[in-house]
PDB file of C-alpha atoms in Angstrom:
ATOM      1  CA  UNK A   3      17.004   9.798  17.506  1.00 68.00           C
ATOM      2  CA  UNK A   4      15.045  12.516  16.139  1.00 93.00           C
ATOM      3  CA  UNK A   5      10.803  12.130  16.286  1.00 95.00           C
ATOM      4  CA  UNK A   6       9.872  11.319  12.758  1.00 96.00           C
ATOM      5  CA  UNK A   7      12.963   8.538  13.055  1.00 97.00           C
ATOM      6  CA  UNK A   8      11.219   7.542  16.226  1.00 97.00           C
ATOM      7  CA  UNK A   9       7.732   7.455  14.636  1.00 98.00           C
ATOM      8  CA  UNK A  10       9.389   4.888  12.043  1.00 98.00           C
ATOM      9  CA  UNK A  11      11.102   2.741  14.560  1.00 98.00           C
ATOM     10  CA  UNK A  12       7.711   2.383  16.633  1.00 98.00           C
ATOM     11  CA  UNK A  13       5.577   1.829  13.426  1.00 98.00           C
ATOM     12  CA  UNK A  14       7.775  -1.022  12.672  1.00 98.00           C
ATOM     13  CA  UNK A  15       7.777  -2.354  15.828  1.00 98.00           C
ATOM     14  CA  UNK A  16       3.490  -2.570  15.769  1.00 98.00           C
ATOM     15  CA  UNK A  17       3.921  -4.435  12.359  1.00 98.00           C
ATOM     16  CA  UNK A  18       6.225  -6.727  13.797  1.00 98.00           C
ATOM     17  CA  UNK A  19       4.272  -7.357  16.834  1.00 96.00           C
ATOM     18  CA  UNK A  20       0.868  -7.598  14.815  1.00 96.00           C
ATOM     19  CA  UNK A  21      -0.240  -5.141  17.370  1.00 97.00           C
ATOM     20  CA  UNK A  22      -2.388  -3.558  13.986  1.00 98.00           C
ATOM     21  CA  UNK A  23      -6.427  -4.047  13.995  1.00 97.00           C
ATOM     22  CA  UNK A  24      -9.180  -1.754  12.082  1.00 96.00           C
ATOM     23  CA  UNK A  25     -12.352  -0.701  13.786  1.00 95.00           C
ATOM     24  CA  UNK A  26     -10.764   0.452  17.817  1.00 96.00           C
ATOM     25  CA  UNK A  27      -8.314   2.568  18.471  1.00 96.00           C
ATOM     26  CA  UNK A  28      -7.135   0.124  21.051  1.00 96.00           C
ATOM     27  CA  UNK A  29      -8.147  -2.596  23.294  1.00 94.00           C
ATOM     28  CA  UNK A  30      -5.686  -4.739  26.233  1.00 91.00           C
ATOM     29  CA  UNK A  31      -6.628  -8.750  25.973  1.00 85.00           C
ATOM     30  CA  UNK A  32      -4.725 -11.181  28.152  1.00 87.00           C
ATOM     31  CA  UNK A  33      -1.737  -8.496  28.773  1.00 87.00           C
ATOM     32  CA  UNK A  34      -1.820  -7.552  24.830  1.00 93.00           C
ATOM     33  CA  UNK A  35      -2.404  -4.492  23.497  1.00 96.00           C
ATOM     34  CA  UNK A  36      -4.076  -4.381  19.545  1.00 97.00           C
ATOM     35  CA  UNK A  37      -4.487  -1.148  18.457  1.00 97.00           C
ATOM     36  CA  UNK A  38      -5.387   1.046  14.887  1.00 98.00           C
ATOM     37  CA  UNK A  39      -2.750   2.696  13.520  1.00 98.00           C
ATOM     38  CA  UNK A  40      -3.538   5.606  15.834  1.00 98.00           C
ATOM     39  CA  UNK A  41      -3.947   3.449  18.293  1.00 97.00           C
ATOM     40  CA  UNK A  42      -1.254   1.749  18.598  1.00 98.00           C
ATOM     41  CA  UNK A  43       1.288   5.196  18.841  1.00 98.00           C
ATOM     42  CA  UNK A  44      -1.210   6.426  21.677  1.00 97.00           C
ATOM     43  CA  UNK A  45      -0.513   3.126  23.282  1.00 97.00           C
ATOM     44  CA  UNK A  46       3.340   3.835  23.135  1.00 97.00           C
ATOM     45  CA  UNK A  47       2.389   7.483  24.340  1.00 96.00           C
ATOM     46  CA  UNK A  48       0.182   7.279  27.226  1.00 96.00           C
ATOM     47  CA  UNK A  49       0.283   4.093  28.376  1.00 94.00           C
ATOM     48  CA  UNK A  50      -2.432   2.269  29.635  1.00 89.00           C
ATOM     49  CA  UNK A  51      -4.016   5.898  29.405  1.00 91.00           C
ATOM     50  CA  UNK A  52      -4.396   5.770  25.362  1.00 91.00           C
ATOM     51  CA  UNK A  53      -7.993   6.194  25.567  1.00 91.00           C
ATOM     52  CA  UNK A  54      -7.758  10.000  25.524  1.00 93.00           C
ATOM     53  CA  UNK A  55      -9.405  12.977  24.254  1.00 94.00           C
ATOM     54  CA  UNK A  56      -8.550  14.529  21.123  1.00 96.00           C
ATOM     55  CA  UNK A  57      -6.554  11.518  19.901  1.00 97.00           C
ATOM     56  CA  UNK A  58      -5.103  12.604  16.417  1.00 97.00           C
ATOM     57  CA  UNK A  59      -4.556  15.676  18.206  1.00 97.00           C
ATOM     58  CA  UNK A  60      -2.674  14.283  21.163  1.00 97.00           C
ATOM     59  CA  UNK A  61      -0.163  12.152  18.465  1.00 98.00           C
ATOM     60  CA  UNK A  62       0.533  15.370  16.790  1.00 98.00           C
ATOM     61  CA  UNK A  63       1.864  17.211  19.794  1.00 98.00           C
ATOM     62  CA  UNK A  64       3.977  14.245  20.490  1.00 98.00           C
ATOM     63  CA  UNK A  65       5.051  13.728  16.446  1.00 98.00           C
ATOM     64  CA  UNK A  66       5.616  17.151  15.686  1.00 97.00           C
ATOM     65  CA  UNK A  67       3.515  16.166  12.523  1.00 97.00           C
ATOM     66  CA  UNK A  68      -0.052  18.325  11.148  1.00 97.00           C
ATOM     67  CA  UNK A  69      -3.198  16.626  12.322  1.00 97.00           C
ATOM     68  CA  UNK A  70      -4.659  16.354   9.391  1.00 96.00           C
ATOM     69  CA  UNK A  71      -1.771  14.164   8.346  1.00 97.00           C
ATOM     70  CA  UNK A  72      -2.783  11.526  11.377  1.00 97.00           C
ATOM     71  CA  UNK A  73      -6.377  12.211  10.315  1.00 95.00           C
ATOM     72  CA  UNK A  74      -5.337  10.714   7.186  1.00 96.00           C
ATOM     73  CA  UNK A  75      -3.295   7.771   8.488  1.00 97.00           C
ATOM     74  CA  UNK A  76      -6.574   7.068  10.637  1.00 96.00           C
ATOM     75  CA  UNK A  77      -8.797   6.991   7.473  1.00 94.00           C
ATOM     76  CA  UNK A  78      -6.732   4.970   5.304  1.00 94.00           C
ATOM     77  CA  UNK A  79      -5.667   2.361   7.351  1.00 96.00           C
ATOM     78  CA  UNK A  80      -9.535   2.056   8.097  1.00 94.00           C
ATOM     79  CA  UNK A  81     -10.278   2.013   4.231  1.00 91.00           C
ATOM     80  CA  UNK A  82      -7.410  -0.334   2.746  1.00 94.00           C
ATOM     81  CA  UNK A  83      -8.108  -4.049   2.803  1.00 93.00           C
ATOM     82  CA  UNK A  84      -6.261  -6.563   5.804  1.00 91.00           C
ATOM     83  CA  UNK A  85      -2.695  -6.793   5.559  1.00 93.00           C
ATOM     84  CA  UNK A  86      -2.167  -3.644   3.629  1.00 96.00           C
ATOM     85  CA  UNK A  87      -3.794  -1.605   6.409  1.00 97.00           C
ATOM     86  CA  UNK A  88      -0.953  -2.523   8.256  1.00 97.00           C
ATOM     87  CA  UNK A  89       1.747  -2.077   5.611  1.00 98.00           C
ATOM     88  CA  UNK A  90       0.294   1.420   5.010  1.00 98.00           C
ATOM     89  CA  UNK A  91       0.894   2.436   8.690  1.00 98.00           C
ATOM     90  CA  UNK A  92       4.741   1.420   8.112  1.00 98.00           C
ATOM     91  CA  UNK A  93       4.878   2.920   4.207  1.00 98.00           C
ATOM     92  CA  UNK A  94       3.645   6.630   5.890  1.00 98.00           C
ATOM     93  CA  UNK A  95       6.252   6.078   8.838  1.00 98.00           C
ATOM     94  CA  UNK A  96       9.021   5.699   6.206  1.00 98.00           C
ATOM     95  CA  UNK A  97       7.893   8.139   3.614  1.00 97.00           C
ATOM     96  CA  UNK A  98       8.250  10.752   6.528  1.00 97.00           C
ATOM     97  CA  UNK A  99      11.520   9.685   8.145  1.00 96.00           C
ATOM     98  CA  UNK A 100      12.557  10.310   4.366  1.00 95.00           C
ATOM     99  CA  UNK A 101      11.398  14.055   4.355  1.00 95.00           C
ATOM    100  CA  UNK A 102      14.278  16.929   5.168  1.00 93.00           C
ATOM    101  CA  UNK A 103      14.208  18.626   8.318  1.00 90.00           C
ATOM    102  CA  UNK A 104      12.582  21.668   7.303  1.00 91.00           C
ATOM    103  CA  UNK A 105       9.560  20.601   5.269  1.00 95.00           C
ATOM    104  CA  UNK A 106       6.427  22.484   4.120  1.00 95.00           C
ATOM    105  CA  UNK A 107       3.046  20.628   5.425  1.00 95.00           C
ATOM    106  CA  UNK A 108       1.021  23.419   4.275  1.00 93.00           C
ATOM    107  CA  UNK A 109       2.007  23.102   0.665  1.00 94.00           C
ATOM    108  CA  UNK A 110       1.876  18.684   0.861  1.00 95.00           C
ATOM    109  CA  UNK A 111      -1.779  19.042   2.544  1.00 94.00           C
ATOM    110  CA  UNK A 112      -2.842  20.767  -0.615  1.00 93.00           C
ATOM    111  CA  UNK A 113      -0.893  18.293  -3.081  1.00 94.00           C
ATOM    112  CA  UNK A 114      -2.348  15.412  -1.043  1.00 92.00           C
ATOM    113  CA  UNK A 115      -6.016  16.853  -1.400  1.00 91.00           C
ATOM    114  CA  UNK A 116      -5.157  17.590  -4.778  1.00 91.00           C
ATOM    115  CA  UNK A 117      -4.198  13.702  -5.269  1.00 92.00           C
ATOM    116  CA  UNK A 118      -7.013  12.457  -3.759  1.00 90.00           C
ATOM    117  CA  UNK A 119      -9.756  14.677  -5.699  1.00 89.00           C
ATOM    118  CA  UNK A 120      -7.624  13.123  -8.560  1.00 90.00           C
ATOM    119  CA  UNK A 121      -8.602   9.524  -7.856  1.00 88.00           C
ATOM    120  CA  UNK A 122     -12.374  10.572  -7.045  1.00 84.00           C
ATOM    121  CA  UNK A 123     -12.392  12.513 -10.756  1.00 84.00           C
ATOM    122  CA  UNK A 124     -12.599   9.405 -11.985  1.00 83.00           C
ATOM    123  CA  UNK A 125     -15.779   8.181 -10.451  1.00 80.00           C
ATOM    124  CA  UNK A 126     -17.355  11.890  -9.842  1.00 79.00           C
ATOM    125  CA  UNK A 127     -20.163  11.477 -12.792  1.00 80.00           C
ATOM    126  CA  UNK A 128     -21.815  14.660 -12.617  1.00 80.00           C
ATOM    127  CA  UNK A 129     -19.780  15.730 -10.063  1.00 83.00           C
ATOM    128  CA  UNK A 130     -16.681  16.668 -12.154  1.00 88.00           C
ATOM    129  CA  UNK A 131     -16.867  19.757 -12.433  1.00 89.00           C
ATOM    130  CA  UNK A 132     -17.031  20.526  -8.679  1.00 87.00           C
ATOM    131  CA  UNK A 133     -13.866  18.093  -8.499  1.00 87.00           C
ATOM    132  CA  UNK A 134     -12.210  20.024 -10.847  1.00 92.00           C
ATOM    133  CA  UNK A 135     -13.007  23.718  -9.415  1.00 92.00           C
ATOM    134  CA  UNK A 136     -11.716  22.357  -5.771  1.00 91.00           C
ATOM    135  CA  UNK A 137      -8.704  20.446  -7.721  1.00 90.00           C
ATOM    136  CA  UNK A 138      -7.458  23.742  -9.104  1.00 94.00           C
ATOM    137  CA  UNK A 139      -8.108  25.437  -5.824  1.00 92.00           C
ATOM    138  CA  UNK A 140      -5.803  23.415  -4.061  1.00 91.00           C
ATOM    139  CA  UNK A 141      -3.317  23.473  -6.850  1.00 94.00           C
ATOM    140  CA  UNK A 142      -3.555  27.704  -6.543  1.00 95.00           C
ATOM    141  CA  UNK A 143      -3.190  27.549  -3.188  1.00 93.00           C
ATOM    142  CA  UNK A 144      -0.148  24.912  -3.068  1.00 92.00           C
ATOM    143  CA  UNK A 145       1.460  27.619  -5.143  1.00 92.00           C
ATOM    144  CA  UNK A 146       1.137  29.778  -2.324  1.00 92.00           C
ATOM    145  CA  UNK A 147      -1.255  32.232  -4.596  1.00 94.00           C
ATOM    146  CA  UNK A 148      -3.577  34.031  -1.786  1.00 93.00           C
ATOM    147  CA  UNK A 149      -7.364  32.474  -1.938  1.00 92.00           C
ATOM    148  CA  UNK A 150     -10.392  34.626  -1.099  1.00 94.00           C
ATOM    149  CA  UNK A 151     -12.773  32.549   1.421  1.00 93.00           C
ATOM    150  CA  UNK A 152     -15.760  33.338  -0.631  1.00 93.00           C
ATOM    151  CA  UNK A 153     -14.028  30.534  -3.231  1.00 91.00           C
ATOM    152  CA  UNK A 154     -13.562  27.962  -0.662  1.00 90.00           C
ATOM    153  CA  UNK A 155     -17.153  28.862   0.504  1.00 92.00           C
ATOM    154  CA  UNK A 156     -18.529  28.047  -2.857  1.00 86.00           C
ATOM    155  CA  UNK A 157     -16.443  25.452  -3.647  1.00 82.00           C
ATOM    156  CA  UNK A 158     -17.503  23.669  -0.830  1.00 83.00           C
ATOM    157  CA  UNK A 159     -21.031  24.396  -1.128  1.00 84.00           C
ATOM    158  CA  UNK A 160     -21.059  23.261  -4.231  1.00 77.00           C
ATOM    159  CA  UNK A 161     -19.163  19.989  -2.656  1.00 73.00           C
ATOM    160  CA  UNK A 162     -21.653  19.588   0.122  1.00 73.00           C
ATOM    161  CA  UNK A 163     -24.663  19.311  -2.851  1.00 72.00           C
ATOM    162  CA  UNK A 164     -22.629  16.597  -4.984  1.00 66.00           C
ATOM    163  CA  UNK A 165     -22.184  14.405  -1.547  1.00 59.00           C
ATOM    164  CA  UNK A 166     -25.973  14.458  -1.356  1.00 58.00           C
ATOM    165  CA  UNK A 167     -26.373  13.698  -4.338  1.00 58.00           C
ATOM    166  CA  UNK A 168     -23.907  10.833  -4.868  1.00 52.00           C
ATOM    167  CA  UNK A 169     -25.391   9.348  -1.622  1.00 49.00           C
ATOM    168  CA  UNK A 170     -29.066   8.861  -3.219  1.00 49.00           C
ATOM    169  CA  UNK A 171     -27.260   7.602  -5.791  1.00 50.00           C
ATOM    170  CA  UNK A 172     -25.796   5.139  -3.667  1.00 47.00           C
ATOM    171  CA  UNK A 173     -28.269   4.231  -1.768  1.00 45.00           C
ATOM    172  CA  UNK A 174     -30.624   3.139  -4.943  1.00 45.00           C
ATOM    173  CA  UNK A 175     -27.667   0.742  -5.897  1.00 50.00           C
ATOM    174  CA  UNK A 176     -27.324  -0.634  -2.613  1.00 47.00           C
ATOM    175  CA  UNK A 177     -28.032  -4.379  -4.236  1.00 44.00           C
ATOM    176  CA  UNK A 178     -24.539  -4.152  -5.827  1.00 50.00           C
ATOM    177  CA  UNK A 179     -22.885  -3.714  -2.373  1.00 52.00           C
ATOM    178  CA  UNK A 180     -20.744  -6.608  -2.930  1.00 50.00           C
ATOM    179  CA  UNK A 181     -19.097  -4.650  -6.238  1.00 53.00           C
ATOM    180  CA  UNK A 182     -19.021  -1.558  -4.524  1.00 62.00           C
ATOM    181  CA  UNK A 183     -16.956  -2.565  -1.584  1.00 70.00           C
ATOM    182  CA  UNK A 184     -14.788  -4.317  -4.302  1.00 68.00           C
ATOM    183  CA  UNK A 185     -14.275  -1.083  -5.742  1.00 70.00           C
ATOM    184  CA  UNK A 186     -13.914   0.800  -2.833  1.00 79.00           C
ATOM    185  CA  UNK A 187     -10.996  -1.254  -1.600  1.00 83.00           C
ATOM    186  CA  UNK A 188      -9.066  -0.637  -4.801  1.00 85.00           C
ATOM    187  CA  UNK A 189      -9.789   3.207  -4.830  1.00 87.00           C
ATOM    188  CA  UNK A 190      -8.260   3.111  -0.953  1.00 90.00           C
ATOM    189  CA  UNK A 191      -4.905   1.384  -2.620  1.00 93.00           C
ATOM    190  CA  UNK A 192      -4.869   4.113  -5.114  1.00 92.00           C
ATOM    191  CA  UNK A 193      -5.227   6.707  -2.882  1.00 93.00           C
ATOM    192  CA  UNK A 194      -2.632   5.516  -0.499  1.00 95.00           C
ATOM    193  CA  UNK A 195      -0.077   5.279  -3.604  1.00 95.00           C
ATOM    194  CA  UNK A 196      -1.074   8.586  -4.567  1.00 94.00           C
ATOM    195  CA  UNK A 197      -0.878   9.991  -1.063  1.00 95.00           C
ATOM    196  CA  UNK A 198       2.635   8.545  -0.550  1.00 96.00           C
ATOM    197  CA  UNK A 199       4.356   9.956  -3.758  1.00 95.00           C
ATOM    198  CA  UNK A 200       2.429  13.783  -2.913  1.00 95.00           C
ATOM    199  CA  UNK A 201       4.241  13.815   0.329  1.00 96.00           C
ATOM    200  CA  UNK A 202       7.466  12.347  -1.062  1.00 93.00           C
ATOM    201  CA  UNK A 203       7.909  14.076  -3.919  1.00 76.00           C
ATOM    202  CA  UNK A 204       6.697  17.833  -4.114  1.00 60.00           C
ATOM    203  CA  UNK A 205       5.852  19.113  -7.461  1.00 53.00           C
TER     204      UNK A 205
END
């Protein structure tokens, strides 16, 4: 059995188990182990010796996977709602058992940041512009076209400034926090389905 194959077989196994909890990348009650998505692999990895140092780090030396990719597992399955937080961690498994042998990452890391900035367009406000410059930077870039660092620089300082600013924004709406979390779980789901078809299906 090759390692993504093995990745799958284990993620299914933690679904079936309902080993799968947000907010710790593991805990042992009563003999049990209940783990994040993370979690729950460095359980299968280390042992009782999970709570390491450099966790996405240490899955992607077993996986053979980027670390941004288990950076992103970790962040979704945080973000979606109960019950698809789990189903996520299975829906990644499968989506990479499904990829050939000899796959690009570098090229799928810029699609998938290019998918993402695609579901925050929509919300960006005065923002969309900077969406849009670091959209078509990624796009260049998945092309394999050579990028001078003073364009990432600007783009993300021109990023950094439109965080700030959304978060005084969000802060002076904080009475709608009920709405906003409504909202925030549905732009997770969208992101996750957007994630899955940019590593699935290159453009």
């Amino acid at each position: 059995m090759n390692r993504r194959q093995e990745f799958l077989e284990l993620a299914k196994k933690h679904y079936a188990a309902d080993m799968l909890i947000k907010a710790t990348y593991g805990e042992i009650e009563q003999g049990q182990f209940k783990g994040c998505s993370v979690g729950c692999f460095l359980y299968d990895i280390k042992g009782d010796k999970f709570d390491v140092v450099d966790k996405h780090q240490v899955l992607a030396d077993w996986s053979g996977l980027p670390v941004w990719l288990h950076h992103l597992q970790d962040t979704l399955f945080e973000g979606l709602p109960n019950g698809d937080s789990a189903k996520w961690h299975v829906q990644l498994a499968e989506t990479i058992a499904g990829l050939p042998a000899e796959y690009d990452w570098q090229a799928a890391m810029h699609r998938v940041h290019v998918a993402i900035l695609r579901v925050s367009y929509k919300t960006a406000g005065k923002s969309k512009s900077v969406v849009e410059t670091v959209i078509d930077l990624h796009e260049r870039a998945g092309r394999g076209e050579p990028l001078a660092d003073e364009l990432w620089s600007a783009a993300r300082s021109a990023a950094e400034s439109a965080v700030r600013s959304a978060a005084e924004s969000a802060v002076r709406s904080a009475a709608e926090s009920a709405a906003e979390s409504a909202v925030r779980s549905a732009a997770y789901q969208e992101i996750r389905d957007a994630v899955l078809i940019a590593i699935a299906k290159p453009e």
